[in-house]
Amino acid sequence: MHFVRTDEPALHRPLIGDHHGRSRSVVSREFIPETLVAQTMNRSHLDDVVRTYYHRVDADDIDGMMLLFEPDSIYDRPGQESIVGRSAIAEFYRSQPAIRSRRHSITSLIVEGFEVAVHGTADRTTLDGQHSTIGFADFFTVSGTGRFAYRRTFFFVPFA
């Protein structure tokens, strides 16, 4: 049986007991069976995890973003080698040029099983005041722990 930590913000902490306010025991806040986590995840939970990711990107909260990725996650971007592992993904984000502000706007978010598809725009302003907007599509595969096992990004740019 596999166990997962439940002290990270994106994961549920299920309760066991009755619904009438009588004594209820909480499943261990440290670990619960992975299968129970998978059963408690629903569309709303996966929607929340993905939206949390974009909020953390916009806040430049790299450590918080990494809590949403599995240790062996893979991130694919156009024109680049696959970025493999949470630490390599964190290093990728840390190596990006500094910007003044960034805001992702989600146009649509579709959840099907453990797959999430997102379409939206990203607005950013560089340190020298240059503003740009780019369309994007992201595809996430969420593991049974509720973390990203895989992410693939596409950008909407003119076809050359």
C-alpha positions as a LaTeX table, in Angstrom:
\begin{tabular}{lrrr}
\hline
Residue & $x$ (\AA) & $y$ (\AA) & $z$ (\AA) \\
\hline
Met1 & 0.00 & 0.00 & 0.00 \\
His2 & 1.30 & 3.46 & $-0.91$ \\
Phe3 & 0.92 & 6.41 & 1.42 \\
Val4 & 1.03 & 10.12 & 0.63 \\
Arg5 & 1.68 & 13.18 & 2.77 \\
Thr6 & $-1.40$ & 15.29 & 3.34 \\
Asp7 & 0.18 & 18.33 & 4.91 \\
Glu8 & 0.64 & 20.07 & 1.57 \\
Pro9 & $-2.02$ & 22.67 & 0.75 \\
Ala10 & $-3.50$ & 21.08 & $-2.37$ \\
Leu11 & $-4.38$ & 17.75 & $-0.78$ \\
His12 & $-7.58$ & 16.86 & 1.06 \\
Arg13 & $-7.71$ & 15.62 & 4.63 \\
Pro14 & $-10.74$ & 13.33 & 4.70 \\
Leu15 & $-12.74$ & 12.88 & 7.88 \\
Ile16 & $-14.18$ & 9.62 & 9.12 \\
Gly17 & $-17.24$ & 9.48 & 11.31 \\
Asp18 & $-20.85$ & 10.55 & 11.32 \\
His19 & $-22.29$ & 13.79 & 9.98 \\
His20 & $-24.20$ & 14.77 & 13.14 \\
Gly21 & $-21.40$ & 16.48 & 15.05 \\
Arg22 & $-20.70$ & 13.46 & 17.25 \\
Ser23 & $-17.15$ & 12.37 & 17.81 \\
Arg24 & $-15.33$ & 12.09 & 14.54 \\
Ser25 & $-11.81$ & 10.86 & 14.13 \\
Val26 & $-9.55$ & 12.50 & 11.61 \\
Val27 & $-7.49$ & 10.31 & 9.33 \\
Ser28 & $-3.83$ & 10.83 & 10.15 \\
Arg29 & $-2.69$ & 14.30 & 9.11 \\
Glu30 & 0.66 & 12.79 & 8.21 \\
Phe31 & $-0.22$ & 9.95 & 5.84 \\
Ile32 & $-3.28$ & 8.40 & 4.23 \\
Pro33 & $-3.46$ & 5.60 & 1.66 \\
Glu34 & $-2.89$ & 6.81 & $-1.92$ \\
Thr35 & $-6.02$ & 4.99 & $-3.04$ \\
Leu36 & $-8.12$ & 7.04 & $-0.61$ \\
Val37 & $-6.65$ & 10.28 & $-1.98$ \\
Ala38 & $-7.49$ & 9.18 & $-5.53$ \\
Gln39 & $-11.08$ & 8.43 & $-4.47$ \\
Thr40 & $-11.52$ & 11.84 & $-2.83$ \\
Met41 & $-10.22$ & 13.80 & $-5.81$ \\
Asn42 & $-12.92$ & 15.14 & $-8.06$ \\
Arg43 & $-13.21$ & 17.67 & $-10.84$ \\
Ser44 & $-13.43$ & 20.54 & $-8.38$ \\
His45 & $-10.27$ & 19.44 & $-6.58$ \\
Leu46 & $-8.28$ & 19.11 & $-9.82$ \\
Asp47 & $-9.62$ & 22.48 & $-10.99$ \\
Asp48 & $-8.43$ & 24.00 & $-7.69$ \\
Val49 & $-4.96$ & 22.44 & $-7.95$ \\
Val50 & $-4.43$ & 23.79 & $-11.47$ \\
Arg51 & $-5.74$ & 27.27 & $-10.58$ \\
Thr52 & $-3.47$ & 27.25 & $-7.52$ \\
Tyr53 & $-0.55$ & 26.51 & $-9.82$ \\
Tyr54 & $-1.23$ & 29.60 & $-11.97$ \\
His55 & $-1.67$ & 31.81 & $-8.90$ \\
Arg56 & 1.71 & 30.62 & $-7.64$ \\
Val57 & 3.34 & 31.21 & $-11.03$ \\
Asp58 & 1.94 & 34.75 & $-11.09$ \\
Ala59 & 3.21 & 35.34 & $-7.53$ \\
Asp60 & 6.64 & 33.97 & $-8.51$ \\
Asp61 & 6.24 & 31.41 & $-5.70$ \\
Ile62 & 8.55 & 28.74 & $-7.11$ \\
Asp63 & 8.74 & 26.75 & $-3.86$ \\
Gly64 & 4.94 & 26.73 & $-3.65$ \\
Met65 & 4.65 & 25.66 & $-7.29$ \\
Met66 & 7.02 & 22.76 & $-6.69$ \\
Leu67 & 4.73 & 21.38 & $-3.97$ \\
Leu68 & 2.26 & 20.71 & $-6.78$ \\
Phe69 & 4.69 & 18.53 & $-8.78$ \\
Glu70 & 5.72 & 14.93 & $-8.19$ \\
Pro71 & 9.47 & 14.49 & $-7.51$ \\
Asp72 & 9.85 & 12.76 & $-10.90$ \\
Ser73 & 7.50 & 15.03 & $-12.90$ \\
Ile74 & 8.15 & 15.78 & $-16.54$ \\
Tyr75 & 7.55 & 19.19 & $-18.13$ \\
Asp76 & 7.57 & 19.55 & $-21.94$ \\
Arg77 & 7.77 & 22.91 & $-23.74$ \\
Pro78 & 8.06 & 23.62 & $-27.47$ \\
Gly79 & 11.62 & 23.56 & $-28.79$ \\
Gln80 & 13.19 & 22.30 & $-25.57$ \\
Glu81 & 14.28 & 18.97 & $-24.16$ \\
Ser82 & 11.95 & 17.48 & $-21.56$ \\
Ile83 & 12.58 & 18.91 & $-18.10$ \\
Val84 & 12.65 & 15.91 & $-15.79$ \\
Gly85 & 12.28 & 16.06 & $-12.03$ \\
Arg86 & 10.92 & 18.60 & $-9.56$ \\
Ser87 & 14.38 & 20.09 & $-8.91$ \\
Ala88 & 15.05 & 20.56 & $-12.65$ \\
Ile89 & 11.65 & 22.19 & $-13.10$ \\
Ala90 & 12.38 & 24.54 & $-10.19$ \\
Glu91 & 15.77 & 25.40 & $-11.72$ \\
Phe92 & 14.06 & 26.11 & $-15.05$ \\
Tyr93 & 11.75 & 28.64 & $-13.37$ \\
Arg94 & 14.59 & 30.21 & $-11.40$ \\
Ser95 & 16.61 & 30.67 & $-14.60$ \\
Gln96 & 13.88 & 32.70 & $-16.35$ \\
Pro97 & 14.49 & 36.44 & $-16.83$ \\
Ala98 & 13.09 & 38.63 & $-14.07$ \\
Ile99 & 9.82 & 40.39 & $-14.88$ \\
Arg100 & 7.86 & 43.13 & $-13.17$ \\
Ser101 & 4.49 & 41.37 & $-13.31$ \\
Arg102 & 2.74 & 38.35 & $-14.79$ \\
Arg103 & $-0.92$ & 37.35 & $-14.90$ \\
His104 & $-2.48$ & 34.20 & $-16.31$ \\
Ser105 & $-6.13$ & 34.36 & $-17.36$ \\
Ile106 & $-7.86$ & 31.03 & $-17.89$ \\
Thr107 & $-10.35$ & 30.94 & $-20.75$ \\
Ser108 & $-11.28$ & 27.30 & $-20.31$ \\
Leu109 & $-10.31$ & 24.45 & $-18.03$ \\
Ile110 & $-11.46$ & 20.91 & $-18.75$ \\
Val111 & $-11.03$ & 17.95 & $-16.40$ \\
Glu112 & $-11.36$ & 14.39 & $-17.61$ \\
Gly113 & $-10.26$ & 11.74 & $-15.15$ \\
Phe114 & $-6.73$ & 12.65 & $-14.09$ \\
Glu115 & $-6.15$ & 14.83 & $-17.17$ \\
Val116 & $-6.61$ & 18.61 & $-17.15$ \\
Ala117 & $-6.56$ & 20.84 & $-20.25$ \\
Val118 & $-6.23$ & 24.60 & $-19.91$ \\
His119 & $-6.49$ & 27.37 & $-22.48$ \\
Gly120 & $-5.77$ & 31.00 & $-21.66$ \\
Thr121 & $-3.54$ & 34.01 & $-21.97$ \\
Ala122 & $-0.48$ & 35.18 & $-20.09$ \\
Asp123 & 0.16 & 38.90 & $-19.73$ \\
Arg124 & 3.55 & 40.07 & $-18.56$ \\
Thr125 & 5.45 & 43.27 & $-18.09$ \\
Thr126 & 9.25 & 43.23 & $-18.20$ \\
Leu127 & 11.43 & 45.24 & $-15.83$ \\
Asp128 & 11.85 & 47.90 & $-18.54$ \\
Gly129 & 8.06 & 48.28 & $-18.94$ \\
Gln130 & 7.50 & 46.22 & $-22.11$ \\
His131 & 4.08 & 44.53 & $-22.07$ \\
Ser132 & 3.19 & 41.35 & $-23.96$ \\
Thr133 & 0.32 & 38.89 & $-24.12$ \\
Ile134 & 0.58 & 35.33 & $-25.40$ \\
Gly135 & $-2.01$ & 32.60 & $-25.71$ \\
Phe136 & $-1.19$ & 29.22 & $-24.22$ \\
Ala137 & $-2.55$ & 25.73 & $-23.79$ \\
Asp138 & $-1.42$ & 23.48 & $-20.97$ \\
Phe139 & $-2.10$ & 19.81 & $-20.49$ \\
Phe140 & $-1.57$ & 18.26 & $-17.06$ \\
Thr141 & $-1.62$ & 14.65 & $-15.93$ \\
Val142 & $-2.32$ & 14.46 & $-12.21$ \\
Ser143 & $-1.07$ & 11.49 & $-10.22$ \\
Gly144 & $-3.03$ & 9.60 & $-7.57$ \\
Thr145 & $-1.42$ & 11.87 & $-4.98$ \\
Gly146 & $-3.02$ & 14.96 & $-6.50$ \\
Arg147 & 0.29 & 16.32 & $-7.83$ \\
Phe148 & 1.37 & 16.93 & $-11.42$ \\
Ala149 & 3.11 & 13.94 & $-12.97$ \\
Tyr150 & 3.31 & 15.53 & $-16.40$ \\
Arg151 & 2.78 & 18.95 & $-17.95$ \\
Arg152 & 2.96 & 19.97 & $-21.60$ \\
Thr153 & 2.73 & 23.61 & $-22.71$ \\
Phe154 & 1.96 & 25.08 & $-26.14$ \\
Phe155 & 2.14 & 28.77 & $-27.07$ \\
Phe156 & 0.01 & 30.52 & $-29.67$ \\
Val157 & 2.48 & 32.28 & $-31.94$ \\
Pro158 & 2.48 & 32.94 & $-35.68$ \\
Phe159 & 3.31 & 29.85 & $-37.72$ \\
Ala160 & 6.54 & 30.40 & $-39.63$ \\
\hline
\end{tabular}
